[in-house]
Coordinates of C-alpha atoms and ligand atoms in Angstrom, one line a residue:
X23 CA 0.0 0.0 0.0
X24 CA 1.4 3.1 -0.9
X25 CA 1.5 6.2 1.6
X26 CA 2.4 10.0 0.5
X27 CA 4.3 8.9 -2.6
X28 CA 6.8 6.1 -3.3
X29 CA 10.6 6.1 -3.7
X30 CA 10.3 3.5 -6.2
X31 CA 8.4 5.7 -8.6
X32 CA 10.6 8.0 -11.2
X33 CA 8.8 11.1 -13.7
X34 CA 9.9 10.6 -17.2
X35 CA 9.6 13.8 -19.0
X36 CA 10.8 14.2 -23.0
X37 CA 10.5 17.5 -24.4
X38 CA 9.7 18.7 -27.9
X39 CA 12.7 17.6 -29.3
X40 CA 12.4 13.9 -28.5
X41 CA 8.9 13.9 -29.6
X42 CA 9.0 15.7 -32.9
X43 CA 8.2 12.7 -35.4
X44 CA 6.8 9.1 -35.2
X45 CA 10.0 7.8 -35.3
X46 CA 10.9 9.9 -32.3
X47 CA 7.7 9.0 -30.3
X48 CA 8.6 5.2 -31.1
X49 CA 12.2 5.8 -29.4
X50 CA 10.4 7.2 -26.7
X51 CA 8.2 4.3 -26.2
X52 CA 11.4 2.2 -25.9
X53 CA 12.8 4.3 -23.5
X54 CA 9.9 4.1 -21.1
X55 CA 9.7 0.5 -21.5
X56 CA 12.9 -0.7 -20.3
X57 CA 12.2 1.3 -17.3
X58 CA 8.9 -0.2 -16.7
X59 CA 10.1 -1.8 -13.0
X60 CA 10.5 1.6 -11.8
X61 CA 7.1 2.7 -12.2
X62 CA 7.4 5.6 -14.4
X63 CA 4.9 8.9 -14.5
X64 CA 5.5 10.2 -18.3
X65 CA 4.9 13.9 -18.6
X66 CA 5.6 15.0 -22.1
X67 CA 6.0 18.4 -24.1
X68 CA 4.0 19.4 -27.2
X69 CA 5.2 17.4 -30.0
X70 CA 8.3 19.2 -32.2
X71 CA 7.9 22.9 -32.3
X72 CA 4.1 23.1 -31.6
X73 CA 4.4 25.6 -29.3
X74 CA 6.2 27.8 -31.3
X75 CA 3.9 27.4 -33.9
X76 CA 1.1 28.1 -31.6
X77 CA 2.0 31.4 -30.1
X78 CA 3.1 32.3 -34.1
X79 CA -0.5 31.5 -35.0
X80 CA -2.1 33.6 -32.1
X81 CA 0.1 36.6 -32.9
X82 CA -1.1 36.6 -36.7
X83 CA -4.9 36.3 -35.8
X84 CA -4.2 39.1 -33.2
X85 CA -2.6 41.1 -36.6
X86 CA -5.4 40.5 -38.4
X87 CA -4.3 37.9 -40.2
X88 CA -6.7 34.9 -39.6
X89 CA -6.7 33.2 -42.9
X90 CA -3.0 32.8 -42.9
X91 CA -3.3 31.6 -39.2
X92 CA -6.0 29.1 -40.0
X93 CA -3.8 27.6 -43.1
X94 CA -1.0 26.7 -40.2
X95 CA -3.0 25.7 -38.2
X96 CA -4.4 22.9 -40.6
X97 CA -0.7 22.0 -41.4
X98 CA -0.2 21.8 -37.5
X99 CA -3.5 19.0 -38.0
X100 CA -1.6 17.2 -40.6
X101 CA 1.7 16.9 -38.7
X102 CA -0.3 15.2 -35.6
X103 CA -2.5 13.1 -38.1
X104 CA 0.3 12.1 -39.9
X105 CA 3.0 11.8 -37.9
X106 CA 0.8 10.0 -34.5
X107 CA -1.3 7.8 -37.4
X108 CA 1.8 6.3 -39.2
X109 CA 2.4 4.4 -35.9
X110 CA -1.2 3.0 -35.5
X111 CA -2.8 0.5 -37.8
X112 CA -5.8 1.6 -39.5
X113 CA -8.2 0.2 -37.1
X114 CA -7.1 3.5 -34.4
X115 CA -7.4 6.4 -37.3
X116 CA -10.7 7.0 -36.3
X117 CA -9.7 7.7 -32.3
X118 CA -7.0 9.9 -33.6
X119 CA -9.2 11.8 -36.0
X120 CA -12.0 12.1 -33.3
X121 CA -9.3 13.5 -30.9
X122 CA -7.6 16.1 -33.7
X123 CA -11.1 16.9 -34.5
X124 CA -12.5 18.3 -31.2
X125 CA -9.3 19.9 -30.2
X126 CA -8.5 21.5 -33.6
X127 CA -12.3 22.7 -33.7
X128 CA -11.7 24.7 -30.5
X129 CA -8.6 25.8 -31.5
X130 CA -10.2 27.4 -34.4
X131 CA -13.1 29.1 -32.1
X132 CA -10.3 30.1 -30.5
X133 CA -8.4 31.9 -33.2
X134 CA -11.6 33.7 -34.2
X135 CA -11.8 35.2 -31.0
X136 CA -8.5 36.1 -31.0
X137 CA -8.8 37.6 -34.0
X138 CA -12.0 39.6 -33.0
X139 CA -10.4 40.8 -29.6
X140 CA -7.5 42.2 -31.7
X141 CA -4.7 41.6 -29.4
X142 CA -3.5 37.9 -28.1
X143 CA -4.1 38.5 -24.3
X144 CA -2.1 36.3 -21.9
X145 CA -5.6 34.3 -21.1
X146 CA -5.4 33.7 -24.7
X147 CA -2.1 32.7 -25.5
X148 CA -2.2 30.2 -22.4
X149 CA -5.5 28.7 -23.6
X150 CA -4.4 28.4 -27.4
X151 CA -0.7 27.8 -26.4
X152 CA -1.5 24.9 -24.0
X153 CA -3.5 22.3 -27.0
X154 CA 0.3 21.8 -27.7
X155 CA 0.3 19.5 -25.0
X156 CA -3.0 18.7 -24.4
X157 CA -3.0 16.9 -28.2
X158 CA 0.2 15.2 -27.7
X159 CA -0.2 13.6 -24.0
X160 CA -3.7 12.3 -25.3
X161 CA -2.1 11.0 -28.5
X162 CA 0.9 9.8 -26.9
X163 CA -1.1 7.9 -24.5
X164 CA -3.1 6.1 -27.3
X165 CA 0.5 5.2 -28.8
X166 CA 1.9 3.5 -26.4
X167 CA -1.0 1.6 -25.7
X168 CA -0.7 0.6 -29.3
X169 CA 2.5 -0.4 -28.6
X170 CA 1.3 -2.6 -25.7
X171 CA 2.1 -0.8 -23.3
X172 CA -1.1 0.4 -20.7
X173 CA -1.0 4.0 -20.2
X174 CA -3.8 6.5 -19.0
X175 CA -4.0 10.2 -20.2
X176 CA -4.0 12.7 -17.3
X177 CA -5.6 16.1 -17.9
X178 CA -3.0 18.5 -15.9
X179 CA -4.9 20.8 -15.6
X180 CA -6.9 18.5 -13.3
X181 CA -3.4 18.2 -11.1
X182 CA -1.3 20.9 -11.6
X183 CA -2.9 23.9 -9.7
X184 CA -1.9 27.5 -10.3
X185 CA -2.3 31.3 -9.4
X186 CA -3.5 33.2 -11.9
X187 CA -0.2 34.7 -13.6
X188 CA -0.8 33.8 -16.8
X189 CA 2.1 32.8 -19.1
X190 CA 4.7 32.5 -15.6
X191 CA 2.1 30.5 -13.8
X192 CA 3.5 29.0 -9.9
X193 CA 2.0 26.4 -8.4
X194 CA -0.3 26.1 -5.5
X195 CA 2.0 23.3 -4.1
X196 CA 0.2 22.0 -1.1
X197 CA -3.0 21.2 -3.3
X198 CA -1.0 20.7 -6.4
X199 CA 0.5 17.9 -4.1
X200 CA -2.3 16.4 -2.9
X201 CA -4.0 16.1 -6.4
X202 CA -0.8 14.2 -7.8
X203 CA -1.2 11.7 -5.1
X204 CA -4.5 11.6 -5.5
X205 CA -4.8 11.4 -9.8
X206 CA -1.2 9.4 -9.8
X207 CA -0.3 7.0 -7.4
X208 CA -3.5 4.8 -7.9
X209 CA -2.8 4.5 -11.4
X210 CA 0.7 3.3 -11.0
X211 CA -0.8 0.7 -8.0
X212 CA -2.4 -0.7 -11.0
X213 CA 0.9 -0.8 -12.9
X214 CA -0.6 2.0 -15.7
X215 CA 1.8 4.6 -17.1
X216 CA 0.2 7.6 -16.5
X217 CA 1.1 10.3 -19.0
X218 CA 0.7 14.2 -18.1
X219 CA 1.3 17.0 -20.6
X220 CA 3.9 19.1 -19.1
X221 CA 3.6 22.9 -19.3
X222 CA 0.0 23.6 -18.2
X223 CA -1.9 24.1 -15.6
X224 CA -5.0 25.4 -14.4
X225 CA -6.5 27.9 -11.5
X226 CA -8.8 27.1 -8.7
X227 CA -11.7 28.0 -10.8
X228 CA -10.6 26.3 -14.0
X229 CA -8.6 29.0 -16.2
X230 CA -6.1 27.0 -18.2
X231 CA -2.5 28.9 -17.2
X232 CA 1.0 28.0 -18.5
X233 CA 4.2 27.6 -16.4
X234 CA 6.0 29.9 -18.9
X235 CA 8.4 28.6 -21.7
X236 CA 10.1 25.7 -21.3
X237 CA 7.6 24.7 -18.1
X238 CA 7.5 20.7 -18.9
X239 CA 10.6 20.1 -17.3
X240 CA 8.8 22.1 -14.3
X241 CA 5.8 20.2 -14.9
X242 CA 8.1 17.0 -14.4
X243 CA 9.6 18.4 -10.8
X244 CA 6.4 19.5 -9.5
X245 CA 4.9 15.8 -10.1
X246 CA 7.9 13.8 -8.9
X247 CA 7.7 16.3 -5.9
X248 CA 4.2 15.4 -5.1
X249 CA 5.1 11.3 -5.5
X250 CA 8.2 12.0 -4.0
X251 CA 9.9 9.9 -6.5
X252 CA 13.1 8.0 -6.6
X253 CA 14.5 10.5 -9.6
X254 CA 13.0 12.4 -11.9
X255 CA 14.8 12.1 -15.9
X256 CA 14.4 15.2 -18.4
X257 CA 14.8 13.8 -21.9
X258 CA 16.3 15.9 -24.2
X259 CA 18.4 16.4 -27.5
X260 CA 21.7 16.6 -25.9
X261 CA 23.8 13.9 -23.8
X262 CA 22.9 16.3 -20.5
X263 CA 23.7 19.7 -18.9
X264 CA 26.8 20.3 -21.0
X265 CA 30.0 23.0 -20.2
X266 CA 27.6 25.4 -22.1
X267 CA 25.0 25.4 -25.0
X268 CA 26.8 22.7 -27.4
X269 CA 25.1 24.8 -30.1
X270 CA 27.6 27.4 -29.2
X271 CA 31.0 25.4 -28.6
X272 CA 30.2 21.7 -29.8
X273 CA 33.3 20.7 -27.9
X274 CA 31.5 21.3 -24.8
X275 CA 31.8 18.6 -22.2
X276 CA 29.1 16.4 -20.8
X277 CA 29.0 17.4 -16.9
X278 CA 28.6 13.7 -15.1
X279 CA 27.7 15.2 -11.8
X280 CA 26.8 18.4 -10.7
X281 CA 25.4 20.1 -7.3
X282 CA 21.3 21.5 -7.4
X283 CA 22.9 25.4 -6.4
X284 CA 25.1 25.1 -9.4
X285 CA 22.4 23.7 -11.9
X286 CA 19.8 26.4 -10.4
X287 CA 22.2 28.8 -11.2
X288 CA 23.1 27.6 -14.8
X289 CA 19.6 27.2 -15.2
X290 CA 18.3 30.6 -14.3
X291 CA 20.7 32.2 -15.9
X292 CA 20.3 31.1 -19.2
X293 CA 20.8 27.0 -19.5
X294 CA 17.7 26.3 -21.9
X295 CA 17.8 22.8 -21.1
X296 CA 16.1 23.0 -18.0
X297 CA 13.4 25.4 -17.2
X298 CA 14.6 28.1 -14.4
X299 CA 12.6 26.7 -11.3
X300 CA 12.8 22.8 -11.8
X301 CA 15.2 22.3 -9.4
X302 CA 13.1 24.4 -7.0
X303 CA 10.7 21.2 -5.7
X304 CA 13.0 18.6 -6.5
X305 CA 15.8 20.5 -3.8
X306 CA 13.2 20.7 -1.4
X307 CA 12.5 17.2 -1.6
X308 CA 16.0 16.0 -2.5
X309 CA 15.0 14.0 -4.9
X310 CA 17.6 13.5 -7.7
X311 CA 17.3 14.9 -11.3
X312 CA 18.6 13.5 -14.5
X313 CA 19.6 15.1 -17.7
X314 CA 19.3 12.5 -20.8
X315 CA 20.0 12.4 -24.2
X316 CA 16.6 10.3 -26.2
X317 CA 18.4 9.9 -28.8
X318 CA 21.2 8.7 -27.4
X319 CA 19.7 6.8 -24.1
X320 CA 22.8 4.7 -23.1
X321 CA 24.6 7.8 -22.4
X322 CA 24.8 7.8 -18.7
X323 CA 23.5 11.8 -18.7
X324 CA 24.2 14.5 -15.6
X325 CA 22.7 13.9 -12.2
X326 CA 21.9 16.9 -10.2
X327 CA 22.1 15.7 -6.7
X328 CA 22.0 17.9 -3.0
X329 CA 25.8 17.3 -2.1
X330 CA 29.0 19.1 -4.0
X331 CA 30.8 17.6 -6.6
X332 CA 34.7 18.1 -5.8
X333 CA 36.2 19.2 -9.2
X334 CA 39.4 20.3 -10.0
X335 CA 38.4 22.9 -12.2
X336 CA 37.0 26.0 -11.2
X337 CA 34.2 26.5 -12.7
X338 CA 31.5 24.0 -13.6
X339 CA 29.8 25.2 -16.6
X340 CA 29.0 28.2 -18.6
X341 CA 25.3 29.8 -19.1
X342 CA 24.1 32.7 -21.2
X343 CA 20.8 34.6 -21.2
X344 CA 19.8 36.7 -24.4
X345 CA 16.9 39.4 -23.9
X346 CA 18.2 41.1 -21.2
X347 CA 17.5 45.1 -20.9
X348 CA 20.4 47.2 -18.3
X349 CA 18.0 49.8 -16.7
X350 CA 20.5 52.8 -16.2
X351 CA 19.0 54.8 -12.7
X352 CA 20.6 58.0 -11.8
X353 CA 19.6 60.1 -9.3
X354 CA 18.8 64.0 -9.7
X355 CA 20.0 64.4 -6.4
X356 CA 23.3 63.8 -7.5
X357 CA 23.8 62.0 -4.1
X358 CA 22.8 58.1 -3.3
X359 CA 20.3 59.2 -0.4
X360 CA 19.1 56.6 1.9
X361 CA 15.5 55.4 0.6
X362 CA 16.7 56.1 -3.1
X363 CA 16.9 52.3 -3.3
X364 CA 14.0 50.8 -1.8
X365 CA 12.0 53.4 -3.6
X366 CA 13.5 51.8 -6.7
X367 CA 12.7 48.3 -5.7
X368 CA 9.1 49.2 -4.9
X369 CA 8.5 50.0 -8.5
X370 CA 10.2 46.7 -10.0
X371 CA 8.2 44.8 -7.1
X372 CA 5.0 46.7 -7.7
X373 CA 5.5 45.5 -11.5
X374 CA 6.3 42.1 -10.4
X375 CA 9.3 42.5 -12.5
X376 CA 12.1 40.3 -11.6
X377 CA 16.0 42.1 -11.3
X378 CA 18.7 39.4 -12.3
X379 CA 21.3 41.7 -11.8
X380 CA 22.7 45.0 -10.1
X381 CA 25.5 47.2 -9.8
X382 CA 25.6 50.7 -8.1
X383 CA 28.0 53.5 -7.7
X384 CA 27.4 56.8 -5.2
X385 CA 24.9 58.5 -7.7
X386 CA 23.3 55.6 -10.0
X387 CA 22.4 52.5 -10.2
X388 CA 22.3 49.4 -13.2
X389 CA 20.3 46.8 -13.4
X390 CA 19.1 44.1 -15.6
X391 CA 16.1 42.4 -16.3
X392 CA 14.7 40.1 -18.9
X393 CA 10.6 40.6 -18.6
X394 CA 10.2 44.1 -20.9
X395 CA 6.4 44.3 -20.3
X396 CA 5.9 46.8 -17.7
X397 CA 9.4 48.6 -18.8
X398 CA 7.0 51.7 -20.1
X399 CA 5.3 51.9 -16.7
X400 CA 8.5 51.5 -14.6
X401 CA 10.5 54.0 -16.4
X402 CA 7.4 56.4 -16.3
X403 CA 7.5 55.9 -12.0
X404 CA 11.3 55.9 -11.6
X405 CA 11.7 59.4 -14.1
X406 CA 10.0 61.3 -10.9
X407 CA 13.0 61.1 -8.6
X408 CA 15.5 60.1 -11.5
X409 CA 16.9 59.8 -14.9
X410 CA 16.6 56.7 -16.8
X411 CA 18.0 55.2 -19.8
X412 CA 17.5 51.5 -21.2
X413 CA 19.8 49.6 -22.9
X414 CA 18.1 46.5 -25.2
X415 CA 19.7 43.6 -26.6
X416 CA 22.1 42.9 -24.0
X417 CA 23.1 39.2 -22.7
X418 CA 24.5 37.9 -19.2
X419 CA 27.3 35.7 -19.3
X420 CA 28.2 33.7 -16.4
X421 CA 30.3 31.4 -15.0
X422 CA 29.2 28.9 -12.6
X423 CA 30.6 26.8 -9.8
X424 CA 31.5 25.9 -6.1
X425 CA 35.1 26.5 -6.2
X426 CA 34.8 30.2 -7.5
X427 CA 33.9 31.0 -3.5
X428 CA 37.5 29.8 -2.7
X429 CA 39.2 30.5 -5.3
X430 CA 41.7 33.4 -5.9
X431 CA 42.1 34.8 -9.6
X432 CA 39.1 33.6 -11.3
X433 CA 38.0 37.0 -11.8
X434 CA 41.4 38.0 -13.6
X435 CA 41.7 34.8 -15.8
X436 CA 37.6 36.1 -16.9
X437 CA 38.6 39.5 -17.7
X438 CA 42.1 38.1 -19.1
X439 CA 39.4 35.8 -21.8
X440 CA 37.0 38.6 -22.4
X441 CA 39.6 41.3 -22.9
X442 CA 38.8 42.1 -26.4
X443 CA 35.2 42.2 -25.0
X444 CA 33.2 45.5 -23.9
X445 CA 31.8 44.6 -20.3
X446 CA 29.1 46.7 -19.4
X447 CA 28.0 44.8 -16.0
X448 CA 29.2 42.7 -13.8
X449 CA 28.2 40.9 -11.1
X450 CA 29.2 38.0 -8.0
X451 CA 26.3 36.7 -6.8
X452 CA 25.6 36.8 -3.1
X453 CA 25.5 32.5 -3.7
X454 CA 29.3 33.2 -4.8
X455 CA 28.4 30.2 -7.0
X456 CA 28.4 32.7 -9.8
X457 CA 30.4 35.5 -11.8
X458 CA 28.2 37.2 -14.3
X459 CA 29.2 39.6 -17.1
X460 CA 26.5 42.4 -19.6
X461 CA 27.7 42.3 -22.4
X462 CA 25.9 43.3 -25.6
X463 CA 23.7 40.5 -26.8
X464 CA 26.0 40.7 -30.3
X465 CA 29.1 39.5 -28.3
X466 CA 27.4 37.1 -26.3
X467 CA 28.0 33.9 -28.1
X468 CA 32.1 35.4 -28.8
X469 CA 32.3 35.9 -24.8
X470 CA 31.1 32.5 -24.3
X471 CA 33.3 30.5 -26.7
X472 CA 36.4 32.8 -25.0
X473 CA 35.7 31.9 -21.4
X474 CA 35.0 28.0 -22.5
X475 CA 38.6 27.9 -23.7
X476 CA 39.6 29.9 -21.1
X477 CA 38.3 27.5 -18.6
X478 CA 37.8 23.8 -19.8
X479 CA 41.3 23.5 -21.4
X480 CA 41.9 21.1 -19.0
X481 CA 38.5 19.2 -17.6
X482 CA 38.9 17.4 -14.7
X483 CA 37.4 13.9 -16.0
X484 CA 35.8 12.6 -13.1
X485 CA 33.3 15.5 -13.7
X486 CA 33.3 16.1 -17.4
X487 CA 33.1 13.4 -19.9
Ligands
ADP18 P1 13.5 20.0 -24.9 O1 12.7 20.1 -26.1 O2 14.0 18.6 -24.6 O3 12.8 20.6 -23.7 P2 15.2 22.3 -25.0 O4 15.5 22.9 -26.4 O5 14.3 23.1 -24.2 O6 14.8 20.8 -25.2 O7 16.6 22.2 -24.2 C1 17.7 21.6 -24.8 C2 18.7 22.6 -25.4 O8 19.2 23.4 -24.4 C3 19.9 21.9 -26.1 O9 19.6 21.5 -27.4 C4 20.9 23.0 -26.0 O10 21.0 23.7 -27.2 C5 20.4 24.0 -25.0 N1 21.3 24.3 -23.9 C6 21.7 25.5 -23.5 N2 22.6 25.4 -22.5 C7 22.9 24.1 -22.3 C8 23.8 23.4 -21.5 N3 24.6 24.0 -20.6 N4 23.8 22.1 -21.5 C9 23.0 21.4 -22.4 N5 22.1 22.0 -23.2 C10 22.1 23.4 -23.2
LIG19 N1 6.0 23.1 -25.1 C1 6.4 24.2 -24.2 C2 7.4 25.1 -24.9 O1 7.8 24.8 -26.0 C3 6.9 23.6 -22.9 C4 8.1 22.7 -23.0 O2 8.4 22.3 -24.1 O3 8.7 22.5 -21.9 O4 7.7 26.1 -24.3
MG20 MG1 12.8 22.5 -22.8

């Protein structure tokens, strides 16, 4: 009999990129089966870029440009139909169609009242964004069974509980964890697969949210969390949390082990292949997480686990974060009174806009964020005690690892890579886990390839592969 979860559980998740074709979902399929022993909870992304697609399709009908919208949209159709059919015999195309039929109906409802409102409001582009997942865990589900294998569709927005943010969702985790015990753990008592779309969510009184880009590999935490499973695995394209974006240096290095602070960090701070908060419930419950490569599933992957990892190196990895805006305050004043900050931070917090980043000197201050929305507003409140500029298109760079706490010179061998580099920020964070550099989002990727040959010349290989 199970109690408030069950170590011998794990969460599954595979993102877009390992479920973009039928080939794909079949690997998948294999995947999960040779784990079957330990119980697995499948939470899955939209299938390929569907979500990209999505929010493209919402913007145009917001533009006025329905028709074109609608044509995409039937391609989107043909992709699921063709893609999710070629694995199932004949006998199932009528399931699938039925399924493709009511979801693709509302989604064209949808776009019409997009188009009428005349803007794609974030209630919108959560509901019409989140049938990227709500297709492919139904139509995933019906695969596998087809594959023999006896899995159960979950609705998440029947588990996953939410405030209202739309489009940055958080859990309501208490109730959130309740509802995973209560939706989950009897399925897998029966030995069924349940399989959750990841991303989405819904409020107390039924408003379908989204956990922000990226948010399966949330998705995945939050369930394992509320199971308290054994581990919880994030499928991806690449062989695990890498030195930095192998899209970047493709000589980065696998990292085999690494410590939740440093992952949090890296993934905050820019490491796309895990969404910023995923380590958040999985730290507080300690249960490990494990980066995987689908494609390449014998590949033992990174596990991000509570204790350090002694390296000999000093830094671990290397993340980067595009988007970013430097907020340039300076007071009229001409003096840093006291109150000059917390007046500033009132506004950002009154915005609910997040500062990554902040430097000050006796009569101004810099700071970064990444969430432009209420820029207009907040310049408009800090221009009556101050002057303002914004910088766009900037980037934070940063190094991340235990052993820059302790050790000496790490800044200078930075600056010593980036020295052909204009720096406009930098920053050690208070976790000294982290040395962060603004530098114009055109030098970004440069900055990066200087400070990965800076740093992994040598890697210490019982940490990188
Ligand atoms: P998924 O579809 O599985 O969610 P994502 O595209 O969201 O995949 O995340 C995987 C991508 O993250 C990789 O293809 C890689 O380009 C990018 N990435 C950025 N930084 C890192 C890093 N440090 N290690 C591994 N991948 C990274
Ligand atoms: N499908 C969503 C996205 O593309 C969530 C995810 O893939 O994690 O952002
Ligand atoms: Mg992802």
């Amino acid at each position: 009999m199970r109690g408030k979860g069950d170590r011998s559980m794990i969460v599954m998740k595979f993102g877009g990129s390992s479920l973009e074709s039928a080939a794909a979902v079949e690997r998948v399929a294999g995947i999960v089966r040779a784990a079957l022993a330990r119980k697995p909870v499948v939470v899955v992304s939209a299938m390929g870029s569907t979500t990209q697609q999505l929010l493209a399709m919402g913007e145009a009908a917001a533009a006025g440009k329905r028709a074109g919208a609608l044509d995409k949209l039937r391609a989107l159709r043909e992709m699921h139909e063709h893609e999710i059919g070629s694995l199932l015999p004949s006998s199932c195309h009528g399931e699938v169609g039925k399924i493709l039929d009511c979801h693709f109906c509302e989604m064209t409802d949808l776009l019409g009242k997009i188009s009428a409102a005349g803007e794609f409001l974030p209630e919108f582009v959560d509901d019409f964004s989140s049938y990227g997942e709500r297709l492919s865990s139904r139509l995933i589900a019906l695969a596998f069974r087809r594959f023999g294998m006896d899995s159960v569709h979950v609705d998440a927005r029947c588990v996953i509980l939410t405030d209202t943010r739309h489009m940055a969702a958080t859990p309501l985790y208490s109730q959130t964890y309740a509802r995973v015990r209560d939706k989950i753990l009897p399925l897998a008592s029966q030995d069924k697969i349940p399989i959750v779309g990841g991303f989405i969510g819904a409020t107390e009184s039924g408003v379908t949210t989204t956990l922000g880009r990226g948010g399966s590999d949330f998705s995945a935490a939050i369930i394992g969390a509320g199971i308290a499973a054994e581990e919880i695995q994030i499928w991806t394209d690449v062989d695990g949390m890498m030195t930095c974006d192998p899209k970047v240096v493709p000589e980065a290095r696998r990292v085999k082990t690494i410590s939740f602070a440093e992952a949090a960090e890296l993934a905050y701070f820019g490491a796309k292949v895990l969404h910023p908060s995923t380590l958040l419930p999985a730290m507080e419950k300690n249960i490990p997480v494990v980066v995987l490569n689908s494609r390449r599933p014998d590949v033992a992957g990174t596990r991000i686990v509570a204790e350090a990892v002694p390296c000999s190196n000093v830094i671990k990895a290397i993340s980067c974060k595009r988007g970013i805006y430097i907020v340039n305050i300076r007071s009229t004043r001409m003096l840093m009174s006291h109150g000059f900050l917390h007046r500033i931070f009132e506004i950002f917090s009154r915005a609910e806009t997040a500062v990554d980043m902040l430097a000050s000197s006796e009569v101004s201050v810099s700071l970064t964020i990444d969430n432009p929305a209420r820029l207009a507003e907040i310049c408009r409140a800090l221009r009556e005690f101050a002057e303002v500029s914004v910088e766009e298109d900037q980037a934070i760079v940063c190094i991340v690892g235990d052993n820059l706490r302790h050790t000496p010179g790490v800044a200078a061998r930075a600056f010593g890579a980036l020295q052909e580099i204009n720096i406009r920020m930098i920053s050690q964070g208070a976790s000294l886990l982290n040395l962060g550099f603004v530098v114009t989002a055109r030098d970004a990727e440069r900055s990066v390839k200087l400070l990965h040959r800076e740093f992994f010349r040598d890697a210490d290989p019982a940490v990188f592969d």
